C-alpha cells in the first residue's frame, strides 16, 4: 500500500531522511517534517532525585519492550556497582534479575507526570530497517522534559542528538555502561545535557517551530492540485 499512497499523493511529509529517501522513489514532492512535541505540555519540573537513588527510565509499549531487552545485560551489570531504580512505562510487568524495577502501564492522562519522574532516559534500538524508520519520539519526549537522554546510534537518533552536547549516543555494552555511569555520577552533566536537550526540542522539534512548515506543505499541495486542474 505504501508505494501506491506515496505515488497518488500531492505531497509527502516524511519524519526523517530514511523515510524521505523511500518516498522520493515514488513522488518528487517530499519534505521532511520531524516528529514534534507540544512544549507547552512537556515542561521540565526541576525535580530533585531521591537521595542516593536515581531513576533510569524507558517508555514504550508491550510490543516495543523488546528494544529495552537489548540492554538487559547493561542494566544488570550496572546494578552491581550503582544504585538506581529502573522505571519501565508501557507494560504492566517487567522482570530483570538484580535490578530494582518499577513497571507501569502507559496512560494518556498521566503520561507527562510519569515521565517527569525519570532522571535519565533510555532509547536503545537494534540497527535494522524498522528502527531506521523510527522518528525519535521517545528521545524527544525525554529531552522536552529536560531529561538527559542516551540513545543507540541508529537512524534519526544521530541527527537529533550530538553526543556529549545535548544527549548521549552509545553502541555496545561497554559504551552504554560508561555513558550511564557518567550521568549517574554527575548532576552537572545531567543538568547540562537536559537543558541542551530541551533547547533542541524548542528550536527544531516543537509543534510551534514546525507548524509554519506544515502550512507551507499544505499550501504547496493545494496550489499543485489547482494548477493540475487548470
mmCIF file with all atom_site columns, C-alpha atoms in Angstrom:
data_model
loop_
_atom_site.group_PDB
_atom_site.id
_atom_site.type_symbol
_atom_site.label_atom_id
_atom_site.label_alt_id
_atom_site.label_comp_id
_atom_site.label_asym_id
_atom_site.label_entity_id
_atom_site.label_seq_id
_atom_site.pdbx_PDB_ins_code
_atom_site.Cartn_x
_atom_site.Cartn_y
_atom_site.Cartn_z
_atom_site.occupancy
_atom_site.B_iso_or_equiv
_atom_site.pdbx_formal_charge
_atom_site.auth_seq_id
_atom_site.auth_comp_id
_atom_site.auth_asym_id
_atom_site.auth_atom_id
_atom_site.pdbx_PDB_model_num
ATOM 1   C CA . UNK A 1 1   ? 0.000  0.000   0.000   1.00 0.00 ? 1   UNK A CA 1
ATOM 2   C CA . UNK A 1 2   ? 2.693  2.470   0.927   1.00 0.00 ? 2   UNK A CA 1
ATOM 3   C CA . UNK A 1 3   ? 4.267  2.984   -2.535  1.00 0.00 ? 3   UNK A CA 1
ATOM 4   C CA . UNK A 1 4   ? 0.799  3.477   -4.029  1.00 0.00 ? 4   UNK A CA 1
ATOM 5   C CA . UNK A 1 5   ? -0.192 6.015   -1.364  1.00 0.00 ? 5   UNK A CA 1
ATOM 6   C CA . UNK A 1 6   ? 3.035  7.952   -1.944  1.00 0.00 ? 6   UNK A CA 1
ATOM 7   C CA . UNK A 1 7   ? 2.609  7.982   -5.722  1.00 0.00 ? 7   UNK A CA 1
ATOM 8   C CA . UNK A 1 8   ? -1.016 9.159   -5.525  1.00 0.00 ? 8   UNK A CA 1
ATOM 9   C CA . UNK A 1 9   ? -0.304 11.915  -3.011  1.00 0.00 ? 9   UNK A CA 1
ATOM 10  C CA . UNK A 1 10  ? 0.070  15.567  -3.984  1.00 0.00 ? 10  UNK A CA 1
ATOM 11  C CA . UNK A 1 11  ? 2.783  15.898  -1.354  1.00 0.00 ? 11  UNK A CA 1
ATOM 12  C CA . UNK A 1 12  ? 4.506  13.593  1.130   1.00 0.00 ? 12  UNK A CA 1
ATOM 13  C CA . UNK A 1 13  ? 5.682  14.594  4.601   1.00 0.00 ? 13  UNK A CA 1
ATOM 14  C CA . UNK A 1 14  ? 8.315  12.209  5.967   1.00 0.00 ? 14  UNK A CA 1
ATOM 15  C CA . UNK A 1 15  ? 9.552  12.082  9.527   1.00 0.00 ? 15  UNK A CA 1
ATOM 16  C CA . UNK A 1 16  ? 13.229 11.564  8.710   1.00 0.00 ? 16  UNK A CA 1
ATOM 17  C CA . UNK A 1 17  ? 15.703 11.283  5.825   1.00 0.00 ? 17  UNK A CA 1
ATOM 18  C CA . UNK A 1 18  ? 15.457 7.488   5.662   1.00 0.00 ? 18  UNK A CA 1
ATOM 19  C CA . UNK A 1 19  ? 11.692 7.700   5.066   1.00 0.00 ? 19  UNK A CA 1
ATOM 20  C CA . UNK A 1 20  ? 12.093 10.656  2.717   1.00 0.00 ? 20  UNK A CA 1
ATOM 21  C CA . UNK A 1 21  ? 14.524 8.703   0.533   1.00 0.00 ? 21  UNK A CA 1
ATOM 22  C CA . UNK A 1 22  ? 11.934 5.923   0.288   1.00 0.00 ? 22  UNK A CA 1
ATOM 23  C CA . UNK A 1 23  ? 9.102  8.316   -0.572  1.00 0.00 ? 23  UNK A CA 1
ATOM 24  C CA . UNK A 1 24  ? 11.194 10.099  -3.234  1.00 0.00 ? 24  UNK A CA 1
ATOM 25  C CA . UNK A 1 25  ? 11.260 6.904   -5.271  1.00 0.00 ? 25  UNK A CA 1
ATOM 26  C CA . UNK A 1 26  ? 7.509  7.324   -5.725  1.00 0.00 ? 26  UNK A CA 1
ATOM 27  C CA . UNK A 1 27  ? 6.951  11.084  -5.563  1.00 0.00 ? 27  UNK A CA 1
ATOM 28  C CA . UNK A 1 28  ? 9.220  14.115  -6.209  1.00 0.00 ? 28  UNK A CA 1
ATOM 29  C CA . UNK A 1 29  ? 7.296  16.285  -3.731  1.00 0.00 ? 29  UNK A CA 1
ATOM 30  C CA . UNK A 1 30  ? 8.688  15.240  -0.363  1.00 0.00 ? 30  UNK A CA 1
ATOM 31  C CA . UNK A 1 31  ? 9.529  17.350  2.684   1.00 0.00 ? 31  UNK A CA 1
ATOM 32  C CA . UNK A 1 32  ? 10.956 16.170  5.978   1.00 0.00 ? 32  UNK A CA 1
ATOM 33  C CA . UNK A 1 33  ? 8.775  17.240  8.912   1.00 0.00 ? 33  UNK A CA 1
ATOM 34  C CA . UNK A 1 34  ? 10.182 15.700  12.107  1.00 0.00 ? 34  UNK A CA 1
ATOM 35  C CA . UNK A 1 35  ? 8.165  14.316  14.965  1.00 0.00 ? 35  UNK A CA 1
ATOM 36  C CA . UNK A 1 36  ? 7.092  17.240  17.138  1.00 0.00 ? 36  UNK A CA 1
ATOM 37  C CA . UNK A 1 37  ? 6.404  17.750  20.826  1.00 0.00 ? 37  UNK A CA 1
ATOM 38  C CA . UNK A 1 38  ? 3.908  20.079  22.497  1.00 0.00 ? 38  UNK A CA 1
ATOM 39  C CA . UNK A 1 39  ? 6.415  22.016  24.570  1.00 0.00 ? 39  UNK A CA 1
ATOM 40  C CA . UNK A 1 40  ? 3.627  23.745  26.485  1.00 0.00 ? 40  UNK A CA 1
ATOM 41  C CA . UNK A 1 41  ? 2.557  20.382  27.924  1.00 0.00 ? 41  UNK A CA 1
ATOM 42  C CA . UNK A 1 42  ? 6.017  18.833  28.119  1.00 0.00 ? 42  UNK A CA 1
ATOM 43  C CA . UNK A 1 43  ? 7.899  21.074  30.519  1.00 0.00 ? 43  UNK A CA 1
ATOM 44  C CA . UNK A 1 44  ? 10.836 20.364  32.858  1.00 0.00 ? 44  UNK A CA 1
ATOM 45  C CA . UNK A 1 45  ? 9.899  20.349  36.534  1.00 0.00 ? 45  UNK A CA 1
ATOM 46  C CA . UNK A 1 46  ? 13.344 20.662  38.119  1.00 0.00 ? 46  UNK A CA 1
ATOM 47  C CA . UNK A 1 47  ? 12.715 17.637  40.314  1.00 0.00 ? 47  UNK A CA 1
ATOM 48  C CA . UNK A 1 48  ? 15.483 16.560  42.655  1.00 0.00 ? 48  UNK A CA 1
ATOM 49  C CA . UNK A 1 49  ? 16.255 12.831  42.512  1.00 0.00 ? 49  UNK A CA 1
ATOM 50  C CA . UNK A 1 50  ? 15.640 10.659  45.533  1.00 0.00 ? 50  UNK A CA 1
ATOM 51  C CA . UNK A 1 51  ? 18.654 10.616  47.886  1.00 0.00 ? 51  UNK A CA 1
ATOM 52  C CA . UNK A 1 52  ? 21.284 8.159   46.597  1.00 0.00 ? 52  UNK A CA 1
ATOM 53  C CA . UNK A 1 53  ? 18.879 6.619   44.058  1.00 0.00 ? 53  UNK A CA 1
ATOM 54  C CA . UNK A 1 54  ? 18.419 7.886   40.524  1.00 0.00 ? 54  UNK A CA 1
ATOM 55  C CA . UNK A 1 55  ? 15.571 6.700   38.318  1.00 0.00 ? 55  UNK A CA 1
ATOM 56  C CA . UNK A 1 56  ? 16.613 5.440   34.898  1.00 0.00 ? 56  UNK A CA 1
ATOM 57  C CA . UNK A 1 57  ? 13.577 5.221   32.658  1.00 0.00 ? 57  UNK A CA 1
ATOM 58  C CA . UNK A 1 58  ? 12.215 3.813   29.433  1.00 0.00 ? 58  UNK A CA 1
ATOM 59  C CA . UNK A 1 59  ? 8.824  4.464   27.840  1.00 0.00 ? 59  UNK A CA 1
ATOM 60  C CA . UNK A 1 60  ? 7.198  2.449   25.089  1.00 0.00 ? 60  UNK A CA 1
ATOM 61  C CA . UNK A 1 61  ? 4.654  -0.317  24.717  1.00 0.00 ? 61  UNK A CA 1
ATOM 62  C CA . UNK A 1 62  ? 4.274  -4.045  25.154  1.00 0.00 ? 62  UNK A CA 1
ATOM 63  C CA . UNK A 1 63  ? 5.236  -4.518  21.503  1.00 0.00 ? 63  UNK A CA 1
ATOM 64  C CA . UNK A 1 64  ? 8.413  -2.410  21.715  1.00 0.00 ? 64  UNK A CA 1
ATOM 65  C CA . UNK A 1 65  ? 9.709  -3.552  25.096  1.00 0.00 ? 65  UNK A CA 1
ATOM 66  C CA . UNK A 1 66  ? 11.934 -5.921  23.098  1.00 0.00 ? 66  UNK A CA 1
ATOM 67  C CA . UNK A 1 67  ? 14.074 -2.846  22.375  1.00 0.00 ? 67  UNK A CA 1
ATOM 68  C CA . UNK A 1 68  ? 14.703 -2.384  26.099  1.00 0.00 ? 68  UNK A CA 1
ATOM 69  C CA . UNK A 1 69  ? 15.634 -6.062  26.214  1.00 0.00 ? 69  UNK A CA 1
ATOM 70  C CA . UNK A 1 70  ? 18.669 -5.287  24.032  1.00 0.00 ? 70  UNK A CA 1
ATOM 71  C CA . UNK A 1 71  ? 20.375 -3.656  27.050  1.00 0.00 ? 71  UNK A CA 1
ATOM 72  C CA . UNK A 1 72  ? 19.267 -6.078  29.770  1.00 0.00 ? 72  UNK A CA 1
ATOM 73  C CA . UNK A 1 73  ? 22.863 -7.127  30.441  1.00 0.00 ? 73  UNK A CA 1
ATOM 74  C CA . UNK A 1 74  ? 23.938 -3.476  30.541  1.00 0.00 ? 74  UNK A CA 1
ATOM 75  C CA . UNK A 1 75  ? 21.429 -2.695  33.283  1.00 0.00 ? 75  UNK A CA 1
ATOM 76  C CA . UNK A 1 76  ? 22.210 -5.845  35.240  1.00 0.00 ? 76  UNK A CA 1
ATOM 77  C CA . UNK A 1 77  ? 25.946 -5.168  35.220  1.00 0.00 ? 77  UNK A CA 1
ATOM 78  C CA . UNK A 1 78  ? 25.352 -1.521  36.093  1.00 0.00 ? 78  UNK A CA 1
ATOM 79  C CA . UNK A 1 79  ? 23.254 -2.561  39.094  1.00 0.00 ? 79  UNK A CA 1
ATOM 80  C CA . UNK A 1 80  ? 26.219 -4.490  40.520  1.00 0.00 ? 80  UNK A CA 1
ATOM 81  C CA . UNK A 1 81  ? 28.084 -1.244  41.158  1.00 0.00 ? 81  UNK A CA 1
ATOM 82  C CA . UNK A 1 82  ? 25.452 1.521   41.053  1.00 0.00 ? 82  UNK A CA 1
ATOM 83  C CA . UNK A 1 83  ? 22.243 2.137   42.949  1.00 0.00 ? 83  UNK A CA 1
ATOM 84  C CA . UNK A 1 84  ? 19.296 3.081   40.745  1.00 0.00 ? 84  UNK A CA 1
ATOM 85  C CA . UNK A 1 85  ? 15.667 2.287   40.029  1.00 0.00 ? 85  UNK A CA 1
ATOM 86  C CA . UNK A 1 86  ? 14.501 1.293   36.564  1.00 0.00 ? 86  UNK A CA 1
ATOM 87  C CA . UNK A 1 87  ? 11.099 2.731   35.614  1.00 0.00 ? 87  UNK A CA 1
ATOM 88  C CA . UNK A 1 88  ? 9.500  0.919   32.666  1.00 0.00 ? 88  UNK A CA 1
ATOM 89  C CA . UNK A 1 89  ? 6.425  2.650   31.221  1.00 0.00 ? 89  UNK A CA 1
ATOM 90  C CA . UNK A 1 90  ? 4.187  0.812   28.789  1.00 0.00 ? 90  UNK A CA 1
ATOM 91  C CA . UNK A 1 91  ? 3.978  -2.718  30.126  1.00 0.00 ? 91  UNK A CA 1
ATOM 92  C CA . UNK A 1 92  ? 2.290  -3.933  33.328  1.00 0.00 ? 92  UNK A CA 1
ATOM 93  C CA . UNK A 1 93  ? 5.279  -6.054  34.367  1.00 0.00 ? 93  UNK A CA 1
ATOM 94  C CA . UNK A 1 94  ? 8.973  -6.292  33.594  1.00 0.00 ? 94  UNK A CA 1
ATOM 95  C CA . UNK A 1 95  ? 11.342 -8.709  35.277  1.00 0.00 ? 95  UNK A CA 1
ATOM 96  C CA . UNK A 1 96  ? 15.075 -8.085  35.368  1.00 0.00 ? 96  UNK A CA 1
ATOM 97  C CA . UNK A 1 97  ? 17.083 -10.077 37.874  1.00 0.00 ? 97  UNK A CA 1
ATOM 98  C CA . UNK A 1 98  ? 19.270 -7.965  40.137  1.00 0.00 ? 98  UNK A CA 1
ATOM 99  C CA . UNK A 1 99  ? 17.638 -4.664  39.145  1.00 0.00 ? 99  UNK A CA 1
ATOM 100 C CA . UNK A 1 100 ? 15.080 -2.672  41.141  1.00 0.00 ? 100 UNK A CA 1
ATOM 101 C CA . UNK A 1 101 ? 12.268 -2.387  38.560  1.00 0.00 ? 101 UNK A CA 1
ATOM 102 C CA . UNK A 1 102 ? 9.069  -0.362  38.665  1.00 0.00 ? 102 UNK A CA 1
ATOM 103 C CA . UNK A 1 103 ? 6.742  -1.210  35.737  1.00 0.00 ? 103 UNK A CA 1
ATOM 104 C CA . UNK A 1 104 ? 3.549  0.622   34.959  1.00 0.00 ? 104 UNK A CA 1
ATOM 105 C CA . UNK A 1 105 ? 1.123  0.774   32.029  1.00 0.00 ? 105 UNK A CA 1
ATOM 106 C CA . UNK A 1 106 ? 1.064  3.751   29.677  1.00 0.00 ? 106 UNK A CA 1
ATOM 107 C CA . UNK A 1 107 ? -1.806 6.136   30.457  1.00 0.00 ? 107 UNK A CA 1
ATOM 108 C CA . UNK A 1 108 ? -2.525 9.222   28.387  1.00 0.00 ? 108 UNK A CA 1
ATOM 109 C CA . UNK A 1 109 ? -3.799 11.200  31.363  1.00 0.00 ? 109 UNK A CA 1
ATOM 110 C CA . UNK A 1 110 ? -0.590 10.692  33.367  1.00 0.00 ? 110 UNK A CA 1
ATOM 111 C CA . UNK A 1 111 ? 1.973  10.316  30.577  1.00 0.00 ? 111 UNK A CA 1
ATOM 112 C CA . UNK A 1 112 ? 3.855  13.554  31.241  1.00 0.00 ? 112 UNK A CA 1
ATOM 113 C CA . UNK A 1 113 ? 3.754  13.118  35.018  1.00 0.00 ? 113 UNK A CA 1
ATOM 114 C CA . UNK A 1 114 ? 5.049  9.550   34.716  1.00 0.00 ? 114 UNK A CA 1
ATOM 115 C CA . UNK A 1 115 ? 7.924  10.664  32.507  1.00 0.00 ? 115 UNK A CA 1
ATOM 116 C CA . UNK A 1 116 ? 8.830  13.596  34.759  1.00 0.00 ? 116 UNK A CA 1
ATOM 117 C CA . UNK A 1 117 ? 9.904  11.152  37.482  1.00 0.00 ? 117 UNK A CA 1
ATOM 118 C CA . UNK A 1 118 ? 12.750 9.886   35.288  1.00 0.00 ? 118 UNK A CA 1
ATOM 119 C CA . UNK A 1 119 ? 16.283 11.231  35.853  1.00 0.00 ? 119 UNK A CA 1
ATOM 120 C CA . UNK A 1 120 ? 17.923 9.544   32.823  1.00 0.00 ? 120 UNK A CA 1
ATOM 121 C CA . UNK A 1 121 ? 16.012 8.484   29.709  1.00 0.00 ? 121 UNK A CA 1
ATOM 122 C CA . UNK A 1 122 ? 16.845 5.439   27.583  1.00 0.00 ? 122 UNK A CA 1
ATOM 123 C CA . UNK A 1 123 ? 16.198 4.759   23.897  1.00 0.00 ? 123 UNK A CA 1
ATOM 124 C CA . UNK A 1 124 ? 18.007 1.576   22.873  1.00 0.00 ? 124 UNK A CA 1
ATOM 125 C CA . UNK A 1 125 ? 17.299 0.262   19.362  1.00 0.00 ? 125 UNK A CA 1
ATOM 126 C CA . UNK A 1 126 ? 18.566 -2.606  17.200  1.00 0.00 ? 126 UNK A CA 1
ATOM 127 C CA . UNK A 1 127 ? 20.213 -1.488  13.961  1.00 0.00 ? 127 UNK A CA 1
ATOM 128 C CA . UNK A 1 128 ? 17.664 -2.717  11.414  1.00 0.00 ? 128 UNK A CA 1
ATOM 129 C CA . UNK A 1 129 ? 15.352 -1.325  8.740   1.00 0.00 ? 129 UNK A CA 1
ATOM 130 C CA . UNK A 1 130 ? 12.363 -0.927  11.055  1.00 0.00 ? 130 UNK A CA 1
ATOM 131 C CA . UNK A 1 131 ? 14.402 1.015   13.608  1.00 0.00 ? 131 UNK A CA 1
ATOM 132 C CA . UNK A 1 132 ? 15.957 3.254   10.952  1.00 0.00 ? 132 UNK A CA 1
ATOM 133 C CA . UNK A 1 133 ? 12.449 4.351   10.013  1.00 0.00 ? 133 UNK A CA 1
ATOM 134 C CA . UNK A 1 134 ? 11.585 5.445   13.556  1.00 0.00 ? 134 UNK A CA 1
ATOM 135 C CA . UNK A 1 135 ? 11.418 9.189   14.202  1.00 0.00 ? 135 UNK A CA 1
ATOM 136 C CA . UNK A 1 136 ? 12.814 9.555   17.719  1.00 0.00 ? 136 UNK A CA 1
ATOM 137 C CA . UNK A 1 137 ? 9.613  10.305  19.644  1.00 0.00 ? 137 UNK A CA 1
ATOM 138 C CA . UNK A 1 138 ? 10.833 8.655   22.833  1.00 0.00 ? 138 UNK A CA 1
ATOM 139 C CA . UNK A 1 139 ? 14.070 10.650  22.888  1.00 0.00 ? 139 UNK A CA 1
ATOM 140 C CA . UNK A 1 140 ? 12.261 13.897  22.066  1.00 0.00 ? 140 UNK A CA 1
ATOM 141 C CA . UNK A 1 141 ? 9.785  13.356  24.921  1.00 0.00 ? 141 UNK A CA 1
ATOM 142 C CA . UNK A 1 142 ? 12.617 12.924  27.409  1.00 0.00 ? 142 UNK A CA 1
ATOM 143 C CA . UNK A 1 143 ? 14.522 15.886  26.012  1.00 0.00 ? 143 UNK A CA 1
ATOM 144 C CA . UNK A 1 144 ? 11.491 18.188  26.083  1.00 0.00 ? 144 UNK A CA 1
ATOM 145 C CA . UNK A 1 145 ? 11.209 17.449  29.804  1.00 0.00 ? 145 UNK A CA 1
ATOM 146 C CA . UNK A 1 146 ? 14.866 18.315  30.374  1.00 0.00 ? 146 UNK A CA 1
ATOM 147 C CA . UNK A 1 147 ? 15.786 14.665  30.984  1.00 0.00 ? 147 UNK A CA 1
ATOM 148 C CA . UNK A 1 148 ? 19.315 13.702  29.852  1.00 0.00 ? 148 UNK A CA 1
ATOM 149 C CA . UNK A 1 149 ? 18.921 11.043  27.207  1.00 0.00 ? 149 UNK A CA 1
ATOM 150 C CA . UNK A 1 150 ? 21.003 8.100   25.972  1.00 0.00 ? 150 UNK A CA 1
ATOM 151 C CA . UNK A 1 151 ? 20.147 6.615   22.568  1.00 0.00 ? 151 UNK A CA 1
ATOM 152 C CA . UNK A 1 152 ? 21.547 3.951   20.299  1.00 0.00 ? 152 UNK A CA 1
ATOM 153 C CA . UNK A 1 153 ? 23.395 5.300   17.257  1.00 0.00 ? 153 UNK A CA 1
ATOM 154 C CA . UNK A 1 154 ? 20.600 4.194   14.944  1.00 0.00 ? 154 UNK A CA 1
ATOM 155 C CA . UNK A 1 155 ? 18.643 6.146   12.349  1.00 0.00 ? 155 UNK A CA 1
ATOM 156 C CA . UNK A 1 156 ? 17.459 9.637   13.203  1.00 0.00 ? 156 UNK A CA 1
ATOM 157 C CA . UNK A 1 157 ? 18.859 9.433   16.746  1.00 0.00 ? 157 UNK A CA 1
ATOM 158 C CA . UNK A 1 158 ? 22.233 10.576  15.429  1.00 0.00 ? 158 UNK A CA 1
ATOM 159 C CA . UNK A 1 159 ? 20.549 13.589  13.829  1.00 0.00 ? 159 UNK A CA 1
ATOM 160 C CA . UNK A 1 160 ? 18.606 14.607  16.923  1.00 0.00 ? 160 UNK A CA 1
ATOM 161 C CA . UNK A 1 161 ? 21.464 14.071  19.369  1.00 0.00 ? 161 UNK A CA 1
ATOM 162 C CA . UNK A 1 162 ? 25.003 15.415  19.155  1.00 0.00 ? 162 UNK A CA 1
ATOM 163 C CA . UNK A 1 163 ? 26.900 13.153  21.508  1.00 0.00 ? 163 UNK A CA 1
ATOM 164 C CA . UNK A 1 164 ? 28.007 14.951  24.656  1.00 0.00 ? 164 UNK A CA 1
ATOM 165 C CA . UNK A 1 165 ? 26.289 18.201  23.687  1.00 0.00 ? 165 UNK A CA 1
ATOM 166 C CA . UNK A 1 166 ? 22.535 17.666  24.021  1.00 0.00 ? 166 UNK A CA 1
ATOM 167 C CA . UNK A 1 167 ? 22.459 13.986  24.944  1.00 0.00 ? 167 UNK A CA 1
ATOM 168 C CA . UNK A 1 168 ? 24.479 10.795  24.639  1.00 0.00 ? 168 UNK A CA 1
ATOM 169 C CA . UNK A 1 169 ? 24.845 8.137   21.957  1.00 0.00 ? 169 UNK A CA 1
ATOM 170 C CA . UNK A 1 170 ? 26.014 4.628   22.733  1.00 0.00 ? 170 UNK A CA 1
ATOM 171 C CA . UNK A 1 171 ? 26.833 1.388   20.951  1.00 0.00 ? 171 UNK A CA 1
ATOM 172 C CA . UNK A 1 172 ? 27.712 -1.876  22.622  1.00 0.00 ? 172 UNK A CA 1
ATOM 173 C CA . UNK A 1 173 ? 27.615 -2.950  26.249  1.00 0.00 ? 173 UNK A CA 1
ATOM 174 C CA . UNK A 1 174 ? 30.772 -1.171  27.413  1.00 0.00 ? 174 UNK A CA 1
ATOM 175 C CA . UNK A 1 175 ? 29.813 2.209   25.965  1.00 0.00 ? 175 UNK A CA 1
ATOM 176 C CA . UNK A 1 176 ? 26.272 2.013   27.348  1.00 0.00 ? 176 UNK A CA 1
ATOM 177 C CA . UNK A 1 177 ? 27.634 1.293   30.816  1.00 0.00 ? 177 UNK A CA 1
ATOM 178 C CA . UNK A 1 178 ? 30.236 4.069   30.573  1.00 0.00 ? 178 UNK A CA 1
ATOM 179 C CA . UNK A 1 179 ? 27.690 6.667   29.436  1.00 0.00 ? 179 UNK A CA 1
ATOM 180 C CA . UNK A 1 180 ? 25.229 5.675   32.160  1.00 0.00 ? 180 UNK A CA 1
ATOM 181 C CA . UNK A 1 181 ? 27.900 5.868   34.848  1.00 0.00 ? 181 UNK A CA 1
ATOM 182 C CA . UNK A 1 182 ? 28.924 9.340   33.665  1.00 0.00 ? 182 UNK A CA 1
ATOM 183 C CA . UNK A 1 183 ? 25.363 10.571  34.124  1.00 0.00 ? 183 UNK A CA 1
ATOM 184 C CA . UNK A 1 184 ? 24.782 8.774   37.402  1.00 0.00 ? 184 UNK A CA 1
ATOM 185 C CA . UNK A 1 185 ? 27.883 10.351  38.951  1.00 0.00 ? 185 UNK A CA 1
ATOM 186 C CA . UNK A 1 186 ? 27.496 13.896  37.616  1.00 0.00 ? 186 UNK A CA 1
ATOM 187 C CA . UNK A 1 187 ? 24.497 16.038  38.475  1.00 0.00 ? 187 UNK A CA 1
ATOM 188 C CA . UNK A 1 188 ? 26.106 18.852  36.479  1.00 0.00 ? 188 UNK A CA 1
ATOM 189 C CA . UNK A 1 189 ? 26.327 16.689  33.339  1.00 0.00 ? 189 UNK A CA 1
ATOM 190 C CA . UNK A 1 190 ? 22.703 15.638  33.768  1.00 0.00 ? 190 UNK A CA 1
ATOM 191 C CA . UNK A 1 191 ? 21.647 19.257  34.092  1.00 0.00 ? 191 UNK A CA 1
ATOM 192 C CA . UNK A 1 192 ? 23.730 20.449  31.133  1.00 0.00 ? 192 UNK A CA 1
ATOM 193 C CA . UNK A 1 193 ? 22.559 17.739  28.747  1.00 0.00 ? 193 UNK A CA 1
ATOM 194 C CA . UNK A 1 194 ? 18.975 18.066  29.965  1.00 0.00 ? 194 UNK A CA 1
ATOM 195 C CA . UNK A 1 195 ? 18.934 21.836  29.383  1.00 0.00 ? 195 UNK A CA 1
ATOM 196 C CA . UNK A 1 196 ? 20.530 21.455  25.940  1.00 0.00 ? 196 UNK A CA 1
ATOM 197 C CA . UNK A 1 197 ? 18.063 18.731  25.031  1.00 0.00 ? 197 UNK A CA 1
ATOM 198 C CA . UNK A 1 198 ? 15.127 20.945  25.936  1.00 0.00 ? 198 UNK A CA 1
ATOM 199 C CA . UNK A 1 199 ? 16.553 23.762  23.804  1.00 0.00 ? 199 UNK A CA 1
ATOM 200 C CA . UNK A 1 200 ? 16.994 21.361  20.866  1.00 0.00 ? 200 UNK A CA 1
ATOM 201 C CA . UNK A 1 201 ? 13.300 20.424  21.020  1.00 0.00 ? 201 UNK A CA 1
ATOM 202 C CA . UNK A 1 202 ? 12.175 24.036  21.332  1.00 0.00 ? 202 UNK A CA 1
ATOM 203 C CA . UNK A 1 203 ? 14.179 25.118  18.285  1.00 0.00 ? 203 UNK A CA 1
ATOM 204 C CA . UNK A 1 204 ? 13.577 22.266  15.859  1.00 0.00 ? 204 UNK A CA 1
ATOM 205 C CA . UNK A 1 205 ? 11.179 19.637  17.170  1.00 0.00 ? 205 UNK A CA 1
ATOM 206 C CA . UNK A 1 206 ? 8.368  21.573  18.829  1.00 0.00 ? 206 UNK A CA 1
ATOM 207 C CA . UNK A 1 207 ? 4.899  21.790  17.325  1.00 0.00 ? 207 UNK A CA 1
ATOM 208 C CA . UNK A 1 208 ? 5.289  25.562  17.411  1.00 0.00 ? 208 UNK A CA 1
ATOM 209 C CA . UNK A 1 209 ? 8.518  25.535  15.385  1.00 0.00 ? 209 UNK A CA 1
ATOM 210 C CA . UNK A 1 210 ? 7.226  23.142  12.724  1.00 0.00 ? 210 UNK A CA 1
ATOM 211 C CA . UNK A 1 211 ? 3.662  24.427  12.264  1.00 0.00 ? 211 UNK A CA 1
ATOM 212 C CA . UNK A 1 212 ? 4.660  27.088  9.661   1.00 0.00 ? 212 UNK A CA 1
ATOM 213 C CA . UNK A 1 213 ? 6.489  24.442  7.616   1.00 0.00 ? 213 UNK A CA 1
ATOM 214 C CA . UNK A 1 214 ? 3.462  22.147  7.667   1.00 0.00 ? 214 UNK A CA 1
ATOM 215 C CA . UNK A 1 215 ? 1.302  25.041  6.487   1.00 0.00 ? 215 UNK A CA 1
ATOM 216 C CA . UNK A 1 216 ? 3.707  25.619  3.585   1.00 0.00 ? 216 UNK A CA 1
ATOM 217 C CA . UNK A 1 217 ? 3.390  21.969  2.564   1.00 0.00 ? 217 UNK A CA 1
ATOM 218 C CA . UNK A 1 218 ? -0.411 22.131  2.640   1.00 0.00 ? 218 UNK A CA 1
ATOM 219 C CA . UNK A 1 219 ? -0.392 25.330  0.589   1.00 0.00 ? 219 UNK A CA 1
ATOM 220 C CA . UNK A 1 220 ? 2.005  23.778  -1.954  1.00 0.00 ? 220 UNK A CA 1
ATOM 221 C CA . UNK A 1 221 ? -0.188 20.690  -2.217  1.00 0.00 ? 221 UNK A CA 1
ATOM 222 C CA . UNK A 1 222 ? -3.328 22.777  -2.752  1.00 0.00 ? 222 UNK A CA 1
ATOM 223 C CA . UNK A 1 223 ? -1.650 25.010  -5.336  1.00 0.00 ? 223 UNK A CA 1
ATOM 224 C CA . UNK A 1 224 ? -0.303 21.962  -7.139  1.00 0.00 ? 224 UNK A CA 1
ATOM 225 C CA . UNK A 1 225 ? -3.750 20.399  -7.397  1.00 0.00 ? 225 UNK A CA 1
ATOM 226 C CA . UNK A 1 226 ? -5.263 23.692  -8.606  1.00 0.00 ? 226 UNK A CA 1
ATOM 227 C CA . UNK A 1 227 ? -2.625 24.046  -11.323 1.00 0.00 ? 227 UNK A CA 1
ATOM 228 C CA . UNK A 1 228 ? -3.192 20.452  -12.427 1.00 0.00 ? 228 UNK A CA 1
ATOM 229 C CA . UNK A 1 229 ? -6.945 21.103  -12.671 1.00 0.00 ? 229 UNK A CA 1
ATOM 230 C CA . UNK A 1 230 ? -6.381 24.161  -14.865 1.00 0.00 ? 230 UNK A CA 1
#
